[in-house]
mmCIF file of C-alpha atoms and ligand atoms in Angstrom:
data_model
loop_
_atom_site.group_PDB
_atom_site.id
_atom_site.type_symbol
_atom_site.label_atom_id
_atom_site.label_comp_id
_atom_site.label_asym_id
_atom_site.label_seq_id
_atom_site.Cartn_x
_atom_site.Cartn_y
_atom_site.Cartn_z
ATOM 1 C CA UNK A 557 -5.493 23.244 21.199
ATOM 2 C CA UNK A 558 -1.683 23.467 21.601
ATOM 3 C CA UNK A 559 -0.424 26.934 20.703
ATOM 4 C CA UNK A 560 2.298 25.804 18.310
ATOM 5 C CA UNK A 561 0.069 23.334 16.472
ATOM 6 C CA UNK A 562 1.112 23.125 12.839
ATOM 7 C CA UNK A 563 -0.967 22.067 9.918
ATOM 8 C CA UNK A 564 -1.821 18.361 9.774
ATOM 9 C CA UNK A 565 -1.523 17.318 6.173
ATOM 10 C CA UNK A 566 -3.813 14.686 4.707
ATOM 11 C CA UNK A 567 -1.038 12.395 3.550
ATOM 12 C CA UNK A 568 2.630 13.496 3.950
ATOM 13 C CA UNK A 569 4.026 11.354 1.151
ATOM 14 C CA UNK A 570 7.594 12.627 1.592
ATOM 15 C CA UNK A 571 7.656 11.525 5.255
ATOM 16 C CA UNK A 572 6.027 8.198 4.454
ATOM 17 C CA UNK A 573 8.703 7.378 1.871
ATOM 18 C CA UNK A 574 11.478 8.863 4.011
ATOM 19 C CA UNK A 575 10.651 6.195 6.603
ATOM 20 C CA UNK A 576 11.868 3.577 4.075
ATOM 21 C CA UNK A 577 15.249 5.223 3.573
ATOM 22 C CA UNK A 578 18.060 4.427 2.906
ATOM 23 C CA UNK A 579 16.588 1.266 1.397
ATOM 24 C CA UNK A 580 14.589 3.016 -1.333
ATOM 25 C CA UNK A 581 17.635 4.958 -2.530
ATOM 26 C CA UNK A 582 19.761 1.809 -2.439
ATOM 27 C CA UNK A 583 17.175 -0.063 -4.504
ATOM 28 C CA UNK A 584 17.052 2.729 -7.089
ATOM 29 C CA UNK A 585 20.865 2.809 -7.364
ATOM 30 C CA UNK A 586 20.935 -0.926 -7.834
ATOM 31 C CA UNK A 587 18.536 -0.638 -10.780
ATOM 32 C CA UNK A 588 20.396 2.303 -12.304
ATOM 33 C CA UNK A 589 23.633 0.314 -12.158
ATOM 34 C CA UNK A 590 22.069 -2.862 -13.525
ATOM 35 C CA UNK A 591 21.389 -1.272 -16.921
ATOM 36 C CA UNK A 592 18.077 -3.169 -17.216
ATOM 37 C CA UNK A 593 15.012 -1.009 -16.667
ATOM 38 C CA UNK A 594 11.839 -2.771 -17.788
ATOM 39 C CA UNK A 595 10.570 -6.279 -17.023
ATOM 40 C CA UNK A 596 13.720 -7.677 -15.492
ATOM 41 C CA UNK A 597 14.767 -9.384 -12.281
ATOM 42 C CA UNK A 598 13.197 -6.745 -9.992
ATOM 43 C CA UNK A 599 9.825 -7.064 -11.693
ATOM 44 C CA UNK A 600 9.924 -10.846 -11.535
ATOM 45 C CA UNK A 601 10.883 -10.811 -7.875
ATOM 46 C CA UNK A 602 8.109 -8.401 -6.975
ATOM 47 C CA UNK A 603 5.503 -10.305 -8.995
ATOM 48 C CA UNK A 604 6.383 -13.504 -7.159
ATOM 49 C CA UNK A 605 6.238 -11.941 -3.722
ATOM 50 C CA UNK A 606 3.041 -9.983 -4.368
ATOM 51 C CA UNK A 607 1.266 -13.064 -5.758
ATOM 52 C CA UNK A 608 2.330 -14.960 -2.621
ATOM 53 C CA UNK A 609 1.235 -12.066 -0.421
ATOM 54 C CA UNK A 610 -2.278 -12.089 -1.947
ATOM 55 C CA UNK A 611 -2.471 -15.865 -2.113
ATOM 56 C CA UNK A 612 -2.941 -15.820 -5.895
ATOM 57 C CA UNK A 613 -0.948 -18.052 -8.241
ATOM 58 C CA UNK A 614 0.081 -15.259 -10.619
ATOM 59 C CA UNK A 615 0.869 -11.576 -10.542
ATOM 60 C CA UNK A 616 1.627 -9.473 -13.621
ATOM 61 C CA UNK A 617 3.151 -6.043 -13.009
ATOM 62 C CA UNK A 618 1.682 -3.322 -15.238
ATOM 63 C CA UNK A 619 1.876 0.438 -15.683
ATOM 64 C CA UNK A 620 -0.936 1.556 -13.332
ATOM 65 C CA UNK A 621 -4.238 0.547 -11.752
ATOM 66 C CA UNK A 622 -6.462 1.667 -14.616
ATOM 67 C CA UNK A 623 -4.419 -0.418 -17.050
ATOM 68 C CA UNK A 624 -4.517 -3.421 -14.692
ATOM 69 C CA UNK A 625 -8.326 -3.428 -14.807
ATOM 70 C CA UNK A 626 -8.507 -2.611 -18.540
ATOM 71 C CA UNK A 627 -6.052 -5.421 -19.329
ATOM 72 C CA UNK A 628 -8.139 -7.929 -17.348
ATOM 73 C CA UNK A 629 -11.243 -7.114 -19.391
ATOM 74 C CA UNK A 630 -9.320 -7.027 -22.686
ATOM 75 C CA UNK A 631 -7.722 -10.369 -21.859
ATOM 76 C CA UNK A 632 -11.104 -11.983 -21.188
ATOM 77 C CA UNK A 633 -12.249 -10.686 -24.596
ATOM 78 C CA UNK A 634 -9.133 -12.120 -26.313
ATOM 79 C CA UNK A 635 -9.792 -15.428 -24.576
ATOM 80 C CA UNK A 636 -13.393 -15.398 -25.866
ATOM 81 C CA UNK A 637 -14.869 -15.297 -22.366
ATOM 82 C CA UNK A 638 -16.262 -11.768 -22.716
ATOM 83 C CA UNK A 639 -17.502 -10.061 -25.864
ATOM 84 C CA UNK A 640 -17.719 -6.465 -26.968
ATOM 85 C CA UNK A 641 -20.983 -4.971 -25.710
ATOM 86 C CA UNK A 642 -21.295 -7.289 -22.702
ATOM 87 C CA UNK A 643 -22.493 -5.549 -19.563
ATOM 88 C CA UNK A 644 -20.330 -5.220 -16.459
ATOM 89 C CA UNK A 645 -21.893 -4.217 -13.124
ATOM 90 C CA UNK A 646 -19.881 -1.666 -11.151
ATOM 91 C CA UNK A 647 -20.751 0.453 -8.080
ATOM 92 C CA UNK A 648 -21.980 3.978 -8.885
ATOM 93 C CA UNK A 649 -19.918 5.609 -6.102
ATOM 94 C CA UNK A 650 -16.505 4.418 -7.281
ATOM 95 C CA UNK A 651 -13.522 6.392 -8.549
ATOM 96 C CA UNK A 652 -13.965 6.903 -12.285
ATOM 97 C CA UNK A 653 -11.051 4.596 -13.204
ATOM 98 C CA UNK A 654 -13.203 1.541 -12.396
ATOM 99 C CA UNK A 655 -15.792 2.648 -14.957
ATOM 100 C CA UNK A 656 -13.198 3.773 -17.514
ATOM 101 C CA UNK A 657 -11.553 0.335 -17.510
ATOM 102 C CA UNK A 658 -14.823 -1.256 -18.637
ATOM 103 C CA UNK A 659 -15.381 1.331 -21.374
ATOM 104 C CA UNK A 660 -11.763 1.105 -22.543
ATOM 105 C CA UNK A 661 -12.171 -2.629 -23.183
ATOM 106 C CA UNK A 662 -15.302 -2.056 -25.300
ATOM 107 C CA UNK A 663 -17.666 -3.380 -22.628
ATOM 108 C CA UNK A 664 -20.705 -1.587 -21.208
ATOM 109 C CA UNK A 665 -20.519 -0.294 -17.625
ATOM 110 C CA UNK A 666 -23.807 -0.666 -15.743
ATOM 111 C CA UNK A 667 -23.808 1.347 -12.539
ATOM 112 C CA UNK A 668 -25.296 -0.124 -9.387
ATOM 113 C CA UNK A 669 -26.210 2.113 -6.462
ATOM 114 C CA UNK A 670 -24.076 0.979 -3.493
ATOM 115 C CA UNK A 671 -25.027 -0.055 0.004
ATOM 116 C CA UNK A 672 -25.036 3.156 2.026
ATOM 117 C CA UNK A 673 -23.381 1.649 5.111
ATOM 118 C CA UNK A 674 -20.503 -0.209 3.439
ATOM 119 C CA UNK A 675 -20.160 1.999 0.315
ATOM 120 C CA UNK A 676 -19.772 -1.253 -1.649
ATOM 121 C CA UNK A 677 -21.926 -3.399 -3.930
ATOM 122 C CA UNK A 678 -24.579 -5.424 -2.139
ATOM 123 C CA UNK A 679 -25.979 -8.747 -3.265
ATOM 124 C CA UNK A 680 -29.474 -7.247 -3.521
ATOM 125 C CA UNK A 681 -28.210 -4.350 -5.656
ATOM 126 C CA UNK A 682 -26.413 -6.692 -8.015
ATOM 127 C CA UNK A 683 -29.452 -8.983 -8.263
ATOM 128 C CA UNK A 684 -31.668 -6.069 -9.243
ATOM 129 C CA UNK A 685 -29.257 -4.913 -11.963
ATOM 130 C CA UNK A 686 -28.787 -8.326 -13.583
ATOM 131 C CA UNK A 687 -29.917 -8.631 -17.224
ATOM 132 C CA UNK A 688 -29.304 -11.270 -19.905
ATOM 133 C CA UNK A 689 -26.449 -9.078 -21.123
ATOM 134 C CA UNK A 690 -24.664 -9.021 -17.734
ATOM 135 C CA UNK A 691 -21.456 -11.024 -18.057
ATOM 136 C CA UNK A 692 -19.213 -9.650 -15.349
ATOM 137 C CA UNK A 693 -19.132 -7.809 -12.018
ATOM 138 C CA UNK A 694 -16.400 -5.375 -11.005
ATOM 139 C CA UNK A 695 -16.444 -5.313 -7.192
ATOM 140 C CA UNK A 696 -14.610 -2.262 -5.876
ATOM 141 C CA UNK A 697 -13.296 -2.535 -2.315
ATOM 142 C CA UNK A 698 -13.997 1.133 -1.757
ATOM 143 C CA UNK A 699 -12.053 3.090 0.856
ATOM 144 C CA UNK A 700 -10.201 -0.140 1.785
ATOM 145 C CA UNK A 701 -13.158 -2.257 2.879
ATOM 146 C CA UNK A 702 -13.647 -5.519 1.008
ATOM 147 C CA UNK A 703 -16.911 -6.081 -0.857
ATOM 148 C CA UNK A 704 -19.163 -8.976 0.283
ATOM 149 C CA UNK A 705 -17.181 -11.399 -1.870
ATOM 150 C CA UNK A 706 -18.590 -14.670 -0.543
ATOM 151 C CA UNK A 707 -22.118 -13.686 -1.560
ATOM 152 C CA UNK A 708 -20.946 -12.108 -4.820
ATOM 153 C CA UNK A 709 -18.847 -15.188 -5.758
ATOM 154 C CA UNK A 710 -21.788 -17.487 -5.255
ATOM 155 C CA UNK A 711 -24.042 -15.187 -7.277
ATOM 156 C CA UNK A 712 -21.407 -14.929 -10.033
ATOM 157 C CA UNK A 713 -21.084 -18.714 -10.233
ATOM 158 C CA UNK A 714 -24.860 -19.208 -10.363
ATOM 159 C CA UNK A 715 -25.141 -16.726 -13.220
ATOM 160 C CA UNK A 716 -21.871 -17.532 -15.068
ATOM 161 C CA UNK A 717 -20.459 -14.066 -14.446
ATOM 162 C CA UNK A 718 -16.772 -13.208 -14.297
ATOM 163 C CA UNK A 719 -16.025 -11.604 -10.933
ATOM 164 C CA UNK A 720 -13.254 -9.002 -11.027
ATOM 165 C CA UNK A 721 -11.921 -7.082 -8.015
ATOM 166 C CA UNK A 722 -10.889 -3.445 -8.123
ATOM 167 C CA UNK A 723 -8.416 -3.786 -5.260
ATOM 168 C CA UNK A 724 -6.741 -0.403 -5.834
ATOM 169 C CA UNK A 725 -7.662 0.748 -2.317
ATOM 170 C CA UNK A 726 -7.514 -2.577 -0.491
ATOM 171 C CA UNK A 727 -3.953 -3.980 -0.438
ATOM 172 C CA UNK A 728 -3.836 -6.459 2.422
ATOM 173 C CA UNK A 729 -7.573 -6.372 3.210
ATOM 174 C CA UNK A 730 -9.212 -9.668 4.086
ATOM 175 C CA UNK A 731 -12.586 -11.168 3.320
ATOM 176 C CA UNK A 732 -13.523 -14.463 4.936
ATOM 177 C CA UNK A 733 -9.865 -15.274 5.602
ATOM 178 C CA UNK A 734 -8.517 -14.562 2.083
ATOM 179 C CA UNK A 735 -6.748 -11.464 0.891
ATOM 180 C CA UNK A 736 -7.957 -8.968 -1.701
ATOM 181 C CA UNK A 737 -6.424 -10.089 -4.971
ATOM 182 C CA UNK A 738 -7.571 -13.640 -4.327
ATOM 183 C CA UNK A 739 -11.309 -13.110 -3.847
ATOM 184 C CA UNK A 740 -12.578 -13.349 -7.417
ATOM 185 C CA UNK A 741 -11.452 -14.472 -10.890
ATOM 186 C CA UNK A 742 -8.904 -11.668 -11.205
ATOM 187 C CA UNK A 743 -7.970 -8.435 -9.458
ATOM 188 C CA UNK A 744 -6.503 -5.106 -10.508
ATOM 189 C CA UNK A 745 -4.215 -3.222 -8.106
ATOM 190 C CA UNK A 746 -2.883 0.302 -8.239
ATOM 191 C CA UNK A 747 0.380 1.278 -6.595
ATOM 192 C CA UNK A 748 -0.194 4.985 -7.157
ATOM 193 C CA UNK A 749 1.974 6.766 -4.552
ATOM 194 C CA UNK A 750 -0.973 7.768 -2.342
ATOM 195 C CA UNK A 751 -2.413 4.270 -1.917
ATOM 196 C CA UNK A 752 -1.788 2.167 1.225
ATOM 197 C CA UNK A 753 0.928 0.435 -0.782
ATOM 198 C CA UNK A 754 2.424 2.969 -3.155
ATOM 199 C CA UNK A 755 5.332 3.143 -5.592
ATOM 200 C CA UNK A 756 7.403 6.227 -6.446
ATOM 201 C CA UNK A 757 5.370 6.888 -9.558
ATOM 202 C CA UNK A 758 2.699 5.059 -11.512
ATOM 203 C CA UNK A 759 2.543 1.281 -11.122
ATOM 204 C CA UNK A 760 -0.053 -1.467 -10.961
ATOM 205 C CA UNK A 761 -0.578 -5.216 -11.078
ATOM 206 C CA UNK A 762 -3.032 -7.935 -11.987
ATOM 207 C CA UNK A 763 -3.377 -10.950 -9.723
ATOM 208 C CA UNK A 764 -5.197 -14.146 -10.653
ATOM 209 C CA UNK A 765 -4.943 -17.892 -10.251
ATOM 210 C CA UNK A 766 -5.980 -18.419 -13.884
ATOM 211 C CA UNK A 767 -2.824 -19.165 -15.882
ATOM 212 C CA UNK A 768 -4.350 -18.427 -19.297
ATOM 213 C CA UNK A 769 -5.563 -15.051 -18.067
ATOM 214 C CA UNK A 770 -2.200 -14.158 -16.517
ATOM 215 C CA UNK A 771 -0.391 -15.008 -19.749
ATOM 216 C CA UNK A 772 -2.854 -13.026 -21.849
ATOM 217 C CA UNK A 773 -2.585 -9.970 -19.580
ATOM 218 C CA UNK A 774 1.207 -10.178 -19.795
ATOM 219 C CA UNK A 775 1.075 -10.457 -23.586
ATOM 220 C CA UNK A 776 -1.472 -7.653 -24.043
ATOM 221 C CA UNK A 777 0.564 -5.367 -21.785
ATOM 222 C CA UNK A 778 3.583 -5.859 -24.048
ATOM 223 C CA UNK A 779 2.138 -4.885 -27.468
ATOM 224 C CA UNK A 780 0.343 -8.216 -27.750
ATOM 225 C CA UNK A 781 3.693 -9.927 -27.901
ATOM 226 C CA UNK A 782 5.145 -12.740 -25.820
ATOM 227 C CA UNK A 783 8.061 -13.244 -28.198
ATOM 228 C CA UNK A 784 9.959 -10.184 -29.415
ATOM 229 C CA UNK A 785 8.575 -8.806 -32.713
ATOM 230 C CA UNK A 786 5.860 -11.469 -32.903
ATOM 231 C CA UNK A 787 2.437 -9.938 -32.195
ATOM 232 C CA UNK A 788 -0.436 -12.251 -31.362
ATOM 233 C CA UNK A 789 -3.065 -9.591 -30.697
ATOM 234 C CA UNK A 790 -3.515 -5.815 -30.650
ATOM 235 C CA UNK A 791 -1.974 -4.995 -27.317
ATOM 236 C CA UNK A 792 -0.874 -1.905 -25.478
ATOM 237 C CA UNK A 793 2.259 -0.831 -23.655
ATOM 238 C CA UNK A 794 1.755 -1.023 -19.910
ATOM 239 C CA UNK A 795 4.703 -2.536 -18.085
ATOM 240 C CA UNK A 796 5.987 -2.264 -14.539
ATOM 241 C CA UNK A 797 9.421 -0.690 -14.608
ATOM 242 C CA UNK A 798 12.344 -1.964 -12.559
ATOM 243 C CA UNK A 799 12.666 1.090 -10.322
ATOM 244 C CA UNK A 800 9.023 0.877 -9.253
ATOM 245 C CA UNK A 801 9.265 -2.887 -8.747
ATOM 246 C CA UNK A 802 12.398 -2.478 -6.598
ATOM 247 C CA UNK A 803 10.743 0.263 -4.520
ATOM 248 C CA UNK A 804 7.645 -1.886 -4.020
ATOM 249 C CA UNK A 805 9.800 -4.810 -2.863
ATOM 250 C CA UNK A 806 11.311 -2.529 -0.217
ATOM 251 C CA UNK A 807 7.877 -1.467 1.016
ATOM 252 C CA UNK A 808 5.924 -4.751 0.853
ATOM 253 C CA UNK A 809 7.213 -6.206 4.157
ATOM 254 C CA UNK A 810 5.773 -3.186 6.026
ATOM 255 C CA UNK A 811 2.295 -3.299 4.489
ATOM 256 C CA UNK A 812 0.451 -5.430 7.046
ATOM 257 C CA UNK A 813 2.098 -3.614 9.935
ATOM 258 C CA UNK A 814 1.146 -0.243 8.420
ATOM 259 C CA UNK A 815 -2.413 -1.435 7.821
ATOM 260 C CA UNK A 816 -2.621 -2.495 11.475
ATOM 261 C CA UNK A 817 -1.528 1.015 12.492
ATOM 262 C CA UNK A 818 -4.244 2.460 10.277
ATOM 263 C CA UNK A 819 -6.785 0.158 11.902
ATOM 264 C CA UNK A 820 -5.756 1.322 15.380
ATOM 265 C CA UNK A 821 -6.092 4.975 14.379
ATOM 266 C CA UNK A 822 -9.506 4.301 12.827
ATOM 267 C CA UNK A 823 -10.598 2.565 16.051
ATOM 268 C CA UNK A 824 -9.418 5.614 17.978
ATOM 269 C CA UNK A 825 -11.491 7.940 15.747
ATOM 270 C CA UNK A 826 -14.516 5.663 15.971
ATOM 271 C CA UNK A 827 -14.319 5.573 19.752
ATOM 272 C CA UNK A 828 -13.717 9.234 20.422
ATOM 273 C CA UNK A 829 -15.396 11.234 17.696
ATOM 274 C CA UNK A 830 -18.745 12.235 19.124
ATOM 275 C CA UNK A 831 -20.657 14.844 17.181
ATOM 276 C CA UNK A 832 -24.334 14.598 16.210
ATOM 277 C CA UNK A 833 -23.501 16.394 12.951
ATOM 278 C CA UNK A 834 -21.070 13.649 11.914
ATOM 279 C CA UNK A 835 -21.837 10.085 10.854
ATOM 280 C CA UNK A 836 -18.885 7.744 11.295
ATOM 281 C CA UNK A 837 -18.054 4.935 8.850
ATOM 282 C CA UNK A 838 -19.050 1.365 9.659
ATOM 283 C CA UNK A 839 -15.865 -0.585 10.518
ATOM 284 C CA UNK A 840 -17.014 -4.023 9.332
ATOM 285 C CA UNK A 841 -15.117 -7.055 10.595
ATOM 286 C CA UNK A 842 -11.533 -6.681 11.877
ATOM 287 C CA UNK A 843 -8.954 -6.697 9.059
ATOM 288 C CA UNK A 844 -11.637 -6.573 6.372
ATOM 289 C CA UNK A 845 -11.074 -2.818 6.257
ATOM 290 C CA UNK A 846 -7.566 -1.423 5.679
ATOM 291 C CA UNK A 847 -8.748 2.178 6.068
ATOM 292 C CA UNK A 848 -7.296 3.627 2.880
ATOM 293 C CA UNK A 849 -9.859 6.356 3.473
ATOM 294 C CA UNK A 850 -11.666 7.281 6.699
ATOM 295 C CA UNK A 851 -14.975 8.306 5.146
ATOM 296 C CA UNK A 852 -17.118 10.378 7.493
ATOM 297 C CA UNK A 853 -20.467 11.740 6.402
ATOM 298 C CA UNK A 854 -22.116 15.020 7.290
ATOM 299 C CA UNK A 855 -25.139 16.922 6.004
ATOM 300 C CA UNK A 856 -23.086 20.085 6.563
ATOM 301 C CA UNK A 857 -19.949 18.658 4.990
ATOM 302 C CA UNK A 858 -18.667 21.884 3.441
ATOM 303 C CA UNK A 859 -18.966 23.803 6.712
ATOM 304 C CA UNK A 860 -17.275 20.920 8.533
ATOM 305 C CA UNK A 861 -14.425 20.932 6.017
ATOM 306 C CA UNK A 862 -14.023 24.702 6.412
ATOM 307 C CA UNK A 863 -13.992 24.298 10.211
ATOM 308 C CA UNK A 864 -11.301 21.600 10.021
ATOM 309 C CA UNK A 865 -9.200 23.655 7.610
ATOM 310 C CA UNK A 866 -9.435 26.516 10.090
ATOM 311 C CA UNK A 867 -8.245 24.132 12.823
ATOM 312 C CA UNK A 868 -5.253 23.124 10.677
ATOM 313 C CA UNK A 869 -6.582 19.719 9.619
ATOM 314 C CA UNK A 870 -6.422 18.984 5.915
ATOM 315 C CA UNK A 871 -9.308 16.853 4.602
ATOM 316 C CA UNK A 872 -10.329 15.570 1.161
ATOM 317 C CA UNK A 873 -13.590 14.542 -0.510
ATOM 318 C CA UNK A 874 -13.845 11.093 -2.115
ATOM 319 C CA UNK A 875 -15.403 11.837 -4.532
ATOM 320 C CA UNK A 876 -17.168 15.151 -5.191
ATOM 321 C CA UNK A 877 -18.774 14.130 -8.528
ATOM 322 C CA UNK A 878 -19.881 10.517 -9.127
ATOM 323 C CA UNK A 879 -19.072 8.993 -12.549
ATOM 324 C CA UNK A 880 -22.630 9.252 -13.933
ATOM 325 C CA UNK A 881 -22.634 13.038 -13.410
ATOM 326 C CA UNK A 882 -19.261 13.534 -15.094
ATOM 327 C CA UNK A 883 -19.229 15.187 -18.497
ATOM 328 C CA UNK A 884 -17.168 12.228 -19.702
ATOM 329 C CA UNK A 885 -20.221 9.966 -19.299
ATOM 330 C CA UNK A 886 -22.999 12.425 -20.216
ATOM 331 C CA UNK A 887 -24.146 10.225 -23.128
ATOM 332 C CA UNK A 888 -24.178 6.858 -21.340
ATOM 333 C CA UNK A 889 -25.851 7.942 -18.114
ATOM 334 C CA UNK A 890 -27.767 11.040 -19.252
ATOM 335 C CA UNK A 891 -31.101 10.256 -17.606
ATOM 336 C CA UNK A 892 -29.901 7.998 -14.810
ATOM 337 C CA UNK A 893 -29.961 8.805 -11.106
ATOM 338 C CA UNK A 894 -28.175 6.903 -8.389
ATOM 339 C CA UNK A 895 -29.492 8.477 -5.173
ATOM 340 C CA UNK A 896 -27.128 6.726 -2.762
ATOM 341 C CA UNK A 897 -24.016 7.555 -4.815
ATOM 342 C CA UNK A 898 -25.204 11.165 -5.114
ATOM 343 C CA UNK A 899 -25.836 11.380 -1.377
ATOM 344 C CA UNK A 900 -22.356 10.013 -0.625
ATOM 345 C CA UNK A 901 -20.785 12.530 -3.012
ATOM 346 C CA UNK A 902 -22.662 15.368 -1.288
ATOM 347 C CA UNK A 903 -21.802 14.360 2.291
ATOM 348 C CA UNK A 904 -18.468 12.458 2.362
ATOM 349 C CA UNK A 905 -15.387 13.909 4.074
ATOM 350 C CA UNK A 906 -12.073 12.056 4.561
ATOM 351 C CA UNK A 907 -9.943 12.614 7.661
ATOM 352 C CA UNK A 908 -6.141 12.227 7.569
ATOM 353 C CA UNK A 909 -5.291 8.583 8.342
ATOM 354 C CA UNK A 910 -1.807 7.200 7.762
ATOM 355 C CA UNK A 911 0.791 5.200 9.703
ATOM 356 C CA UNK A 912 2.846 8.242 10.739
ATOM 357 C CA UNK A 913 0.089 10.183 12.488
ATOM 358 C CA UNK A 914 1.175 10.957 16.049
ATOM 359 C CA UNK A 915 -0.964 10.614 19.172
ATOM 360 C CA UNK A 916 -0.978 14.384 19.440
ATOM 361 C CA UNK A 917 -2.172 14.815 15.863
ATOM 362 C CA UNK A 918 -4.865 12.182 16.348
ATOM 363 C CA UNK A 919 -6.099 13.976 19.474
ATOM 364 C CA UNK A 920 -6.113 17.318 17.673
ATOM 365 C CA UNK A 921 -8.121 15.847 14.781
ATOM 366 C CA UNK A 922 -10.668 14.271 17.142
ATOM 367 C CA UNK A 923 -10.980 17.470 19.139
ATOM 368 C CA UNK A 924 -11.440 19.542 15.990
ATOM 369 C CA UNK A 925 -14.242 17.295 14.710
ATOM 370 C CA UNK A 926 -15.938 17.235 18.127
ATOM 371 C CA UNK A 927 -15.754 21.048 18.325
ATOM 372 C CA UNK A 928 -17.723 21.533 15.140
ATOM 373 C CA UNK A 929 -21.102 23.276 15.425
ATOM 374 C CA UNK A 930 -23.315 24.165 12.478
HETATM 375 C C1 PLP B 1163 -6.469 4.614 -7.705
HETATM 376 C C2 PLP B 1163 -7.629 3.843 -8.204
HETATM 377 C C3 PLP B 1163 -7.657 3.291 -9.500
HETATM 378 C C4 PLP B 1163 -6.664 3.619 -10.567
HETATM 379 O O1 PLP B 1163 -5.360 3.456 -10.258
HETATM 380 P P1 PLP B 1163 -4.231 4.279 -11.052
HETATM 381 O O2 PLP B 1163 -2.989 3.589 -10.678
HETATM 382 O O3 PLP B 1163 -4.310 5.686 -10.587
HETATM 383 O O4 PLP B 1163 -4.539 4.149 -12.507
HETATM 384 C C5 PLP B 1163 -8.695 2.445 -9.831
HETATM 385 N N1 PLP B 1163 -9.697 2.212 -8.971
HETATM 386 C C6 PLP B 1163 -9.747 2.750 -7.748
HETATM 387 C C7 PLP B 1163 -10.878 2.414 -6.838
HETATM 388 C C8 PLP B 1163 -8.715 3.594 -7.327
HETATM 389 O O5 PLP B 1163 -8.770 4.159 -6.104
#
């Protein structure tokens, strides 16, 4: 290892955003000077370009990813297409926001143990979990890899289920030639700063090609109002602000290029990491994985993490406690076990993977993983 090797941070957000300067600062100044800060020209411009990017007809900018998903479910309830108490299938290994969005809308989350290779829902898992109360499926494209949407779409159609995407980790990921955000009935995105496509604070969006849904989401996100001081339903306040929209417009043109860089780094890891104590993630088809997270698995995960920390490589765990074991859900899932989700939580370790990693850093990371002995 090089003598002067510094610490490799998991995700150097300051450097990532610095690479978009001076354009980010110019965009912010423009908004400050405009005197219009919420739902204005910047928001409209971003919504148009992000809808076009995904291939969806509509995009509604909202406050964050959790709200995007919650608003989708609430909108379907307002439209009479879902009803309080309906069951929504969701993978048991997801980030808790997916599950919270279902609960927040008054629906019932039903966890489905994921496929251990892809970390996503499988058709067989969904089939097994189906009941007469199942009315929707929330497919999470976990770690950046799209769910098997062709199979899930067909299954959803056959069983009259609404298919929603949690695309918070999968901006720009493909499935069968279409982009995340255009693979189901509606999709929720997060632009949390640490995502592949991140704002400078909280931000999110809903994409859909269903006009009535897009309008309802937009109304619900603005106090249930589409005309000032006229309230059609009990809404919330979750709007995309102009500064975030302007920042996102600066960053959008780089997204596919940055994802391609991530894919090259992942390919590098997959080719050169050789350690019997480490199980590498399955890459899936090209461009169907945008590598938001490089999820390795190891039976001696904690020792591996300690070894990498020692070697100056920062790693994270996604996620240490699955939703059904969280105190927040102790009533709903008290007696349930989801062995695959629990196994993933006990063994997952995420390596640094971002567009600014240098060849030297990549080599150091590979070497550090290969050096690990139990
Ligand atoms: C980040 C994330 C969310 C929530 O997004 P926020 O913008 O943080 O609310 C939802 N689902 C998944 C899978 C996520 O990774």
